[in-house]
Amino acid sequence: MELVYYKGLQDEPYTTLNIVAEQTEMNFETVRNTFYRHREELERFGILHHERGSIQSSGQPTKTWKLNEAQATFLITLLGNSPKVIQFKSDLVMAFYQIKSELDERKIHRQVNKVVNIGFGDVIKAHYPESKHAYSNYHRLAYKYALGVTPKQIKEQRHTEDPQSVLTSDESARLERAKQQISLFIQDGYDYEDIKAKMFADI
């Protein structure tokens, strides 16, 4: 099971009370009571966020509390030192480290892609100055070739308005290479249909 989550490149990674309880094999009410008892101290490490879930038998919606790295680390120190708690401490530290490394790598690729997109857009504008659809057509072609889906499909599948922000570092790198290849073909004088045929010839 995943221990740490994030939604976008600018969002802080988090874990939840539910994950803490499950991974330490502690009663959820015990963990939640500890959380509420020390909520003021936890808020020293950032705003506490939550999501509302299904309706309980009492008629009240459940709350899934989210903890950033500092909040989770502090909370775990309050849960004792059983073998399960110690193991979870180690696993959670590693999970936060891995997520932050992935986020850093994706941010680097995003910056690179911004530079590539400027070149990509400039090449298209220079060769199709009167076309209103050339950029969107080639942009969609790059996504389709690199990722097998269009930007619109990524928006629908990953519930985002910014497809670029949800790509993994590997996906971003593949997209960058596709745009570079398309730019070279355009500069070589090929039209859209020729470029499309060449891009997909080996697939």
JSON list of C-alpha atoms in Angstrom, two decimals:
[
{"chain": "A", "resi": 1, "resn": "MET", "atom": "CA", "xyz": [0.00, 0.00, 0.00]},
{"chain": "A", "resi": 2, "resn": "GLU", "atom": "CA", "xyz": [1.13, 3.55, -0.71]},
{"chain": "A", "resi": 3, "resn": "LEU", "atom": "CA", "xyz": [2.16, 5.43, 2.43]},
{"chain": "A", "resi": 4, "resn": "VAL", "atom": "CA", "xyz": [2.52, 8.93, 0.99]},
{"chain": "A", "resi": 5, "resn": "TYR", "atom": "CA", "xyz": [0.48, 10.79, -1.63]},
{"chain": "A", "resi": 6, "resn": "TYR", "atom": "CA", "xyz": [0.45, 14.08, -3.49]},
{"chain": "A", "resi": 7, "resn": "LYS", "atom": "CA", "xyz": [-1.87, 15.66, -6.05]},
{"chain": "A", "resi": 8, "resn": "GLY", "atom": "CA", "xyz": [0.27, 18.06, -8.03]},
{"chain": "A", "resi": 9, "resn": "LEU", "atom": "CA", "xyz": [3.80, 19.36, -8.37]},
{"chain": "A", "resi": 10, "resn": "GLN", "atom": "CA", "xyz": [3.13, 22.30, -6.06]},
{"chain": "A", "resi": 11, "resn": "ASP", "atom": "CA", "xyz": [1.24, 20.27, -3.44]},
{"chain": "A", "resi": 12, "resn": "GLU", "atom": "CA", "xyz": [2.87, 19.05, -0.25]},
{"chain": "A", "resi": 13, "resn": "PRO", "atom": "CA", "xyz": [3.15, 15.25, 0.11]},
{"chain": "A", "resi": 14, "resn": "TYR", "atom": "CA", "xyz": [1.00, 13.78, 2.86]},
{"chain": "A", "resi": 15, "resn": "THR", "atom": "CA", "xyz": [-0.03, 10.65, 4.68]},
{"chain": "A", "resi": 16, "resn": "THR", "atom": "CA", "xyz": [-3.28, 10.10, 6.60]},
{"chain": "A", "resi": 17, "resn": "LEU", "atom": "CA", "xyz": [-4.47, 9.04, 10.04]},
{"chain": "A", "resi": 18, "resn": "ASN", "atom": "CA", "xyz": [-5.97, 5.94, 8.46]},
{"chain": "A", "resi": 19, "resn": "ILE", "atom": "CA", "xyz": [-2.60, 4.89, 7.06]},
{"chain": "A", "resi": 20, "resn": "VAL", "atom": "CA", "xyz": [-0.90, 5.52, 10.42]},
{"chain": "A", "resi": 21, "resn": "ALA", "atom": "CA", "xyz": [-3.44, 3.32, 12.19]},
{"chain": "A", "resi": 22, "resn": "GLU", "atom": "CA", "xyz": [-3.29, 0.53, 9.60]},
{"chain": "A", "resi": 23, "resn": "GLN", "atom": "CA", "xyz": [0.49, 0.39, 9.36]},
{"chain": "A", "resi": 24, "resn": "THR", "atom": "CA", "xyz": [1.10, 0.49, 13.11]},
{"chain": "A", "resi": 25, "resn": "GLU", "atom": "CA", "xyz": [-1.77, -1.99, 13.68]},
{"chain": "A", "resi": 26, "resn": "MET", "atom": "CA", "xyz": [-3.22, 0.34, 16.28]},
{"chain": "A", "resi": 27, "resn": "ASN", "atom": "CA", "xyz": [-6.89, 0.98, 16.91]},
{"chain": "A", "resi": 28, "resn": "PHE", "atom": "CA", "xyz": [-7.99, 3.88, 14.71]},
{"chain": "A", "resi": 29, "resn": "GLU", "atom": "CA", "xyz": [-9.86, 5.56, 17.56]},
{"chain": "A", "resi": 30, "resn": "THR", "atom": "CA", "xyz": [-6.66, 5.48, 19.65]},
{"chain": "A", "resi": 31, "resn": "VAL", "atom": "CA", "xyz": [-4.67, 7.15, 16.89]},
{"chain": "A", "resi": 32, "resn": "ARG", "atom": "CA", "xyz": [-7.45, 9.67, 16.23]},
{"chain": "A", "resi": 33, "resn": "ASN", "atom": "CA", "xyz": [-7.76, 10.54, 19.92]},
{"chain": "A", "resi": 34, "resn": "THR", "atom": "CA", "xyz": [-4.00, 11.09, 20.12]},
{"chain": "A", "resi": 35, "resn": "PHE", "atom": "CA", "xyz": [-4.27, 13.29, 17.05]},
{"chain": "A", "resi": 36, "resn": "TYR", "atom": "CA", "xyz": [-7.07, 15.43, 18.52]},
{"chain": "A", "resi": 37, "resn": "ARG", "atom": "CA", "xyz": [-5.37, 15.61, 21.92]},
{"chain": "A", "resi": 38, "resn": "HIS", "atom": "CA", "xyz": [-2.22, 17.06, 20.34]},
{"chain": "A", "resi": 39, "resn": "ARG", "atom": "CA", "xyz": [-3.84, 18.96, 17.49]},
{"chain": "A", "resi": 40, "resn": "GLU", "atom": "CA", "xyz": [-2.52, 22.31, 18.67]},
{"chain": "A", "resi": 41, "resn": "GLU", "atom": "CA", "xyz": [1.06, 21.04, 18.67]},
{"chain": "A", "resi": 42, "resn": "LEU", "atom": "CA", "xyz": [0.55, 19.43, 15.24]},
{"chain": "A", "resi": 43, "resn": "GLU", "atom": "CA", "xyz": [-0.65, 22.74, 13.82]},
{"chain": "A", "resi": 44, "resn": "ARG", "atom": "CA", "xyz": [2.76, 24.23, 14.61]},
{"chain": "A", "resi": 45, "resn": "PHE", "atom": "CA", "xyz": [4.01, 22.24, 11.61]},
{"chain": "A", "resi": 46, "resn": "GLY", "atom": "CA", "xyz": [1.39, 23.53, 9.17]},
{"chain": "A", "resi": 47, "resn": "ILE", "atom": "CA", "xyz": [-2.33, 23.74, 8.53]},
{"chain": "A", "resi": 48, "resn": "LEU", "atom": "CA", "xyz": [-4.16, 20.46, 9.08]},
{"chain": "A", "resi": 49, "resn": "HIS", "atom": "CA", "xyz": [-6.23, 19.50, 6.05]},
{"chain": "A", "resi": 50, "resn": "HIS", "atom": "CA", "xyz": [-8.91, 16.87, 5.64]},
{"chain": "A", "resi": 51, "resn": "GLU", "atom": "CA", "xyz": [-11.25, 15.43, 3.04]},
{"chain": "A", "resi": 52, "resn": "ARG", "atom": "CA", "xyz": [-14.84, 14.48, 3.68]},
{"chain": "A", "resi": 53, "resn": "GLY", "atom": "CA", "xyz": [-15.79, 10.91, 2.90]},
{"chain": "A", "resi": 54, "resn": "SER", "atom": "CA", "xyz": [-18.80, 8.63, 3.20]},
{"chain": "A", "resi": 55, "resn": "ILE", "atom": "CA", "xyz": [-21.67, 9.26, 5.62]},
{"chain": "A", "resi": 56, "resn": "GLN", "atom": "CA", "xyz": [-21.43, 7.45, 8.96]},
{"chain": "A", "resi": 57, "resn": "SER", "atom": "CA", "xyz": [-24.35, 5.75, 10.71]},
{"chain": "A", "resi": 58, "resn": "SER", "atom": "CA", "xyz": [-24.59, 8.88, 12.86]},
{"chain": "A", "resi": 59, "resn": "GLY", "atom": "CA", "xyz": [-25.36, 10.89, 9.75]},
{"chain": "A", "resi": 60, "resn": "GLN", "atom": "CA", "xyz": [-22.03, 12.72, 9.86]},
{"chain": "A", "resi": 61, "resn": "PRO", "atom": "CA", "xyz": [-19.51, 12.48, 6.99]},
{"chain": "A", "resi": 62, "resn": "THR", "atom": "CA", "xyz": [-16.17, 10.88, 7.80]},
{"chain": "A", "resi": 63, "resn": "LYS", "atom": "CA", "xyz": [-13.02, 12.97, 7.77]},
{"chain": "A", "resi": 64, "resn": "THR", "atom": "CA", "xyz": [-9.74, 11.78, 6.31]},
{"chain": "A", "resi": 65, "resn": "TRP", "atom": "CA", "xyz": [-7.08, 13.85, 8.03]},
{"chain": "A", "resi": 66, "resn": "LYS", "atom": "CA", "xyz": [-3.91, 14.57, 6.06]},
{"chain": "A", "resi": 67, "resn": "LEU", "atom": "CA", "xyz": [-0.51, 14.95, 7.70]},
{"chain": "A", "resi": 68, "resn": "ASN", "atom": "CA", "xyz": [2.57, 16.49, 6.15]},
{"chain": "A", "resi": 69, "resn": "GLU", "atom": "CA", "xyz": [5.98, 14.98, 6.88]},
{"chain": "A", "resi": 70, "resn": "ALA", "atom": "CA", "xyz": [6.63, 16.98, 10.04]},
{"chain": "A", "resi": 71, "resn": "GLN", "atom": "CA", "xyz": [3.12, 16.39, 11.42]},
{"chain": "A", "resi": 72, "resn": "ALA", "atom": "CA", "xyz": [3.30, 12.65, 10.73]},
{"chain": "A", "resi": 73, "resn": "THR", "atom": "CA", "xyz": [6.76, 12.39, 12.28]},
{"chain": "A", "resi": 74, "resn": "PHE", "atom": "CA", "xyz": [5.61, 14.17, 15.43]},
{"chain": "A", "resi": 75, "resn": "LEU", "atom": "CA", "xyz": [2.43, 12.11, 15.73]},
{"chain": "A", "resi": 76, "resn": "ILE", "atom": "CA", "xyz": [4.34, 8.85, 15.44]},
{"chain": "A", "resi": 77, "resn": "THR", "atom": "CA", "xyz": [6.62, 9.86, 18.32]},
{"chain": "A", "resi": 78, "resn": "LEU", "atom": "CA", "xyz": [3.48, 9.87, 20.50]},
{"chain": "A", "resi": 79, "resn": "LEU", "atom": "CA", "xyz": [2.49, 6.29, 19.62]},
{"chain": "A", "resi": 80, "resn": "GLY", "atom": "CA", "xyz": [5.21, 4.42, 21.50]},
{"chain": "A", "resi": 81, "resn": "ASN", "atom": "CA", "xyz": [7.93, 2.13, 20.23]},
{"chain": "A", "resi": 82, "resn": "SER", "atom": "CA", "xyz": [6.39, -1.23, 19.45]},
{"chain": "A", "resi": 83, "resn": "PRO", "atom": "CA", "xyz": [8.13, -3.18, 16.64]},
{"chain": "A", "resi": 84, "resn": "LYS", "atom": "CA", "xyz": [5.30, -2.23, 14.26]},
{"chain": "A", "resi": 85, "resn": "VAL", "atom": "CA", "xyz": [5.55, 1.47, 15.12]},
{"chain": "A", "resi": 86, "resn": "ILE", "atom": "CA", "xyz": [9.34, 1.45, 14.71]},
{"chain": "A", "resi": 87, "resn": "GLN", "atom": "CA", "xyz": [9.05, -0.29, 11.33]},
{"chain": "A", "resi": 88, "resn": "PHE", "atom": "CA", "xyz": [6.43, 2.19, 10.18]},
{"chain": "A", "resi": 89, "resn": "LYS", "atom": "CA", "xyz": [8.61, 5.11, 11.25]},
{"chain": "A", "resi": 90, "resn": "SER", "atom": "CA", "xyz": [11.39, 3.80, 9.03]},
{"chain": "A", "resi": 91, "resn": "ASP", "atom": "CA", "xyz": [9.05, 3.04, 6.10]},
{"chain": "A", "resi": 92, "resn": "LEU", "atom": "CA", "xyz": [7.37, 6.44, 6.29]},
{"chain": "A", "resi": 93, "resn": "VAL", "atom": "CA", "xyz": [10.65, 8.37, 6.34]},
{"chain": "A", "resi": 94, "resn": "MET", "atom": "CA", "xyz": [11.74, 6.44, 3.24]},
{"chain": "A", "resi": 95, "resn": "ALA", "atom": "CA", "xyz": [8.38, 6.99, 1.52]},
{"chain": "A", "resi": 96, "resn": "PHE", "atom": "CA", "xyz": [8.51, 10.76, 2.05]},
{"chain": "A", "resi": 97, "resn": "TYR", "atom": "CA", "xyz": [12.11, 10.83, 0.79]},
{"chain": "A", "resi": 98, "resn": "GLN", "atom": "CA", "xyz": [11.21, 8.90, -2.37]},
{"chain": "A", "resi": 99, "resn": "ILE", "atom": "CA", "xyz": [8.15, 11.05, -3.10]},
{"chain": "A", "resi": 100, "resn": "LYS", "atom": "CA", "xyz": [10.13, 14.28, -2.66]},
{"chain": "A", "resi": 101, "resn": "SER", "atom": "CA", "xyz": [12.86, 12.95, -4.96]},
{"chain": "A", "resi": 102, "resn": "GLU", "atom": "CA", "xyz": [10.25, 12.09, -7.60]},
{"chain": "A", "resi": 103, "resn": "LEU", "atom": "CA", "xyz": [8.67, 15.54, -7.25]},
{"chain": "A", "resi": 104, "resn": "ASP", "atom": "CA", "xyz": [12.05, 17.25, -7.63]},
{"chain": "A", "resi": 105, "resn": "GLU", "atom": "CA", "xyz": [12.79, 15.24, -10.76]},
{"chain": "A", "resi": 106, "resn": "ARG", "atom": "CA", "xyz": [9.37, 16.02, -12.24]},
{"chain": "A", "resi": 107, "resn": "LYS", "atom": "CA", "xyz": [9.83, 19.74, -11.54]},
{"chain": "A", "resi": 108, "resn": "ILE", "atom": "CA", "xyz": [13.16, 19.67, -13.37]},
{"chain": "A", "resi": 109, "resn": "HIS", "atom": "CA", "xyz": [11.55, 17.95, -16.35]},
{"chain": "A", "resi": 110, "resn": "ARG", "atom": "CA", "xyz": [8.71, 20.46, -16.28]},
{"chain": "A", "resi": 111, "resn": "GLN", "atom": "CA", "xyz": [11.17, 23.35, -16.45]},
{"chain": "A", "resi": 112, "resn": "VAL", "atom": "CA", "xyz": [12.98, 21.66, -19.34]},
{"chain": "A", "resi": 113, "resn": "ASN", "atom": "CA", "xyz": [9.67, 21.16, -21.10]},
{"chain": "A", "resi": 114, "resn": "LYS", "atom": "CA", "xyz": [8.83, 24.84, -20.72]},
{"chain": "A", "resi": 115, "resn": "VAL", "atom": "CA", "xyz": [11.99, 25.66, -22.64]},
{"chain": "A", "resi": 116, "resn": "VAL", "atom": "CA", "xyz": [11.23, 22.95, -25.20]},
{"chain": "A", "resi": 117, "resn": "ASN", "atom": "CA", "xyz": [7.67, 24.21, -25.58]},
{"chain": "A", "resi": 118, "resn": "ILE", "atom": "CA", "xyz": [8.95, 27.70, -26.41]},
{"chain": "A", "resi": 119, "resn": "GLY", "atom": "CA", "xyz": [11.11, 26.25, -29.18]},
{"chain": "A", "resi": 120, "resn": "PHE", "atom": "CA", "xyz": [8.33, 23.90, -30.26]},
{"chain": "A", "resi": 121, "resn": "GLY", "atom": "CA", "xyz": [5.81, 26.72, -30.46]},
{"chain": "A", "resi": 122, "resn": "ASP", "atom": "CA", "xyz": [8.23, 29.06, -32.23]},
{"chain": "A", "resi": 123, "resn": "VAL", "atom": "CA", "xyz": [9.02, 26.46, -34.90]},
{"chain": "A", "resi": 124, "resn": "ILE", "atom": "CA", "xyz": [5.31, 25.88, -35.57]},
{"chain": "A", "resi": 125, "resn": "LYS", "atom": "CA", "xyz": [4.54, 29.60, -35.64]},
{"chain": "A", "resi": 126, "resn": "ALA", "atom": "CA", "xyz": [7.40, 30.25, -38.07]},
{"chain": "A", "resi": 127, "resn": "HIS", "atom": "CA", "xyz": [6.24, 27.53, -40.48]},
{"chain": "A", "resi": 128, "resn": "TYR", "atom": "CA", "xyz": [2.47, 27.97, -40.07]},
{"chain": "A", "resi": 129, "resn": "PRO", "atom": "CA", "xyz": [2.00, 31.71, -39.39]},
{"chain": "A", "resi": 130, "resn": "GLU", "atom": "CA", "xyz": [-1.60, 31.77, -40.63]},
{"chain": "A", "resi": 131, "resn": "SER", "atom": "CA", "xyz": [-2.80, 28.51, -39.10]},
{"chain": "A", "resi": 132, "resn": "LYS", "atom": "CA", "xyz": [-4.99, 28.62, -36.00]},
{"chain": "A", "resi": 133, "resn": "HIS", "atom": "CA", "xyz": [-4.81, 24.88, -35.41]},
{"chain": "A", "resi": 134, "resn": "ALA", "atom": "CA", "xyz": [-1.24, 23.89, -36.24]},
{"chain": "A", "resi": 135, "resn": "TYR", "atom": "CA", "xyz": [0.05, 24.12, -32.67]},
{"chain": "A", "resi": 136, "resn": "SER", "atom": "CA", "xyz": [-2.84, 22.18, -31.14]},
{"chain": "A", "resi": 137, "resn": "ASN", "atom": "CA", "xyz": [-2.56, 19.50, -33.84]},
{"chain": "A", "resi": 138, "resn": "TYR", "atom": "CA", "xyz": [1.16, 18.99, -33.35]},
{"chain": "A", "resi": 139, "resn": "HIS", "atom": "CA", "xyz": [0.83, 19.26, -29.56]},
{"chain": "A", "resi": 140, "resn": "ARG", "atom": "CA", "xyz": [-1.80, 16.50, -29.63]},
{"chain": "A", "resi": 141, "resn": "LEU", "atom": "CA", "xyz": [0.37, 14.43, -31.96]},
{"chain": "A", "resi": 142, "resn": "ALA", "atom": "CA", "xyz": [3.32, 14.66, -29.54]},
{"chain": "A", "resi": 143, "resn": "TYR", "atom": "CA", "xyz": [1.15, 13.42, -26.65]},
{"chain": "A", "resi": 144, "resn": "LYS", "atom": "CA", "xyz": [-0.36, 10.64, -28.74]},
{"chain": "A", "resi": 145, "resn": "TYR", "atom": "CA", "xyz": [3.03, 9.43, -29.92]},
{"chain": "A", "resi": 146, "resn": "ALA", "atom": "CA", "xyz": [4.83, 9.72, -26.56]},
{"chain": "A", "resi": 147, "resn": "LEU", "atom": "CA", "xyz": [2.07, 8.61, -24.19]},
{"chain": "A", "resi": 148, "resn": "GLY", "atom": "CA", "xyz": [-0.60, 6.94, -26.32]},
{"chain": "A", "resi": 149, "resn": "VAL", "atom": "CA", "xyz": [-3.26, 9.44, -25.21]},
{"chain": "A", "resi": 150, "resn": "THR", "atom": "CA", "xyz": [-4.26, 13.00, -26.03]},
{"chain": "A", "resi": 151, "resn": "PRO", "atom": "CA", "xyz": [-4.07, 15.91, -23.55]},
{"chain": "A", "resi": 152, "resn": "LYS", "atom": "CA", "xyz": [-7.87, 15.81, -23.29]},
{"chain": "A", "resi": 153, "resn": "GLN", "atom": "CA", "xyz": [-7.79, 12.12, -22.35]},
{"chain": "A", "resi": 154, "resn": "ILE", "atom": "CA", "xyz": [-5.18, 12.78, -19.66]},
{"chain": "A", "resi": 155, "resn": "LYS", "atom": "CA", "xyz": [-7.40, 15.51, -18.23]},
{"chain": "A", "resi": 156, "resn": "GLU", "atom": "CA", "xyz": [-10.31, 13.08, -18.04]},
{"chain": "A", "resi": 157, "resn": "GLN", "atom": "CA", "xyz": [-8.32, 10.09, -16.77]},
{"chain": "A", "resi": 158, "resn": "ARG", "atom": "CA", "xyz": [-6.30, 11.95, -14.13]},
{"chain": "A", "resi": 159, "resn": "HIS", "atom": "CA", "xyz": [-8.90, 14.56, -13.19]},
{"chain": "A", "resi": 160, "resn": "THR", "atom": "CA", "xyz": [-6.78, 17.63, -13.92]},
{"chain": "A", "resi": 161, "resn": "GLU", "atom": "CA", "xyz": [-6.95, 20.80, -15.97]},
{"chain": "A", "resi": 162, "resn": "ASP", "atom": "CA", "xyz": [-3.18, 20.81, -16.52]},
{"chain": "A", "resi": 163, "resn": "PRO", "atom": "CA", "xyz": [-2.01, 17.57, -18.18]},
{"chain": "A", "resi": 164, "resn": "GLN", "atom": "CA", "xyz": [1.65, 18.53, -17.94]},
{"chain": "A", "resi": 165, "resn": "SER", "atom": "CA", "xyz": [1.54, 18.77, -14.14]},
{"chain": "A", "resi": 166, "resn": "VAL", "atom": "CA", "xyz": [0.48, 15.15, -13.63]},
{"chain": "A", "resi": 167, "resn": "LEU", "atom": "CA", "xyz": [3.06, 13.50, -15.90]},
{"chain": "A", "resi": 168, "resn": "THR", "atom": "CA", "xyz": [5.75, 11.36, -14.33]},
{"chain": "A", "resi": 169, "resn": "SER", "atom": "CA", "xyz": [9.38, 12.23, -15.01]},
{"chain": "A", "resi": 170, "resn": "ASP", "atom": "CA", "xyz": [9.58, 9.38, -17.53]},
{"chain": "A", "resi": 171, "resn": "GLU", "atom": "CA", "xyz": [6.43, 10.58, -19.33]},
{"chain": "A", "resi": 172, "resn": "SER", "atom": "CA", "xyz": [7.73, 14.14, -19.41]},
{"chain": "A", "resi": 173, "resn": "ALA", "atom": "CA", "xyz": [11.03, 13.00, -20.91]},
{"chain": "A", "resi": 174, "resn": "ARG", "atom": "CA", "xyz": [9.23, 10.99, -23.62]},
{"chain": "A", "resi": 175, "resn": "LEU", "atom": "CA", "xyz": [7.00, 13.95, -24.44]},
{"chain": "A", "resi": 176, "resn": "GLU", "atom": "CA", "xyz": [10.02, 16.23, -24.69]},
{"chain": "A", "resi": 177, "resn": "ARG", "atom": "CA", "xyz": [11.74, 13.88, -27.14]},
{"chain": "A", "resi": 178, "resn": "ALA", "atom": "CA", "xyz": [8.58, 13.67, -29.26]},
{"chain": "A", "resi": 179, "resn": "LYS", "atom": "CA", "xyz": [8.34, 17.46, -29.50]},
{"chain": "A", "resi": 180, "resn": "GLN", "atom": "CA", "xyz": [11.99, 17.74, -30.43]},
{"chain": "A", "resi": 181, "resn": "GLN", "atom": "CA", "xyz": [11.53, 15.15, -33.18]},
{"chain": "A", "resi": 182, "resn": "ILE", "atom": "CA", "xyz": [8.43, 16.87, -34.54]},
{"chain": "A", "resi": 183, "resn": "SER", "atom": "CA", "xyz": [10.26, 20.22, -34.56]},
{"chain": "A", "resi": 184, "resn": "LEU", "atom": "CA", "xyz": [13.09, 18.69, -36.62]},
{"chain": "A", "resi": 185, "resn": "PHE", "atom": "CA", "xyz": [10.64, 17.20, -39.12]},
{"chain": "A", "resi": 186, "resn": "ILE", "atom": "CA", "xyz": [8.84, 20.55, -39.50]},
{"chain": "A", "resi": 187, "resn": "GLN", "atom": "CA", "xyz": [12.14, 22.31, -40.12]},
{"chain": "A", "resi": 188, "resn": "ASP", "atom": "CA", "xyz": [13.01, 19.67, -42.71]},
{"chain": "A", "resi": 189, "resn": "GLY", "atom": "CA", "xyz": [9.90, 20.64, -44.66]},
{"chain": "A", "resi": 190, "resn": "TYR", "atom": "CA", "xyz": [7.56, 17.73, -43.94]},
{"chain": "A", "resi": 191, "resn": "ASP", "atom": "CA", "xyz": [3.83, 18.42, -43.59]},
{"chain": "A", "resi": 192, "resn": "TYR", "atom": "CA", "xyz": [1.57, 17.14, -40.80]},
{"chain": "A", "resi": 193, "resn": "GLU", "atom": "CA", "xyz": [0.52, 13.90, -42.48]},
{"chain": "A", "resi": 194, "resn": "ASP", "atom": "CA", "xyz": [4.12, 13.05, -43.41]},
{"chain": "A", "resi": 195, "resn": "ILE", "atom": "CA", "xyz": [5.30, 13.72, -39.87]},
{"chain": "A", "resi": 196, "resn": "LYS", "atom": "CA", "xyz": [2.48, 11.66, -38.38]},
{"chain": "A", "resi": 197, "resn": "ALA", "atom": "CA", "xyz": [3.34, 8.75, -40.68]},
{"chain": "A", "resi": 198, "resn": "LYS", "atom": "CA", "xyz": [7.04, 8.96, -39.83]},
{"chain": "A", "resi": 199, "resn": "MET", "atom": "CA", "xyz": [6.43, 9.19, -36.08]},
{"chain": "A", "resi": 200, "resn": "PHE", "atom": "CA", "xyz": [4.22, 6.09, -36.03]},
{"chain": "A", "resi": 201, "resn": "ALA", "atom": "CA", "xyz": [6.08, 4.09, -38.69]},
{"chain": "A", "resi": 202, "resn": "ASP", "atom": "CA", "xyz": [8.00, 2.02, -36.15]},
{"chain": "A", "resi": 203, "resn": "ILE", "atom": "CA", "xyz": [5.15, 1.48, -33.69]}
]
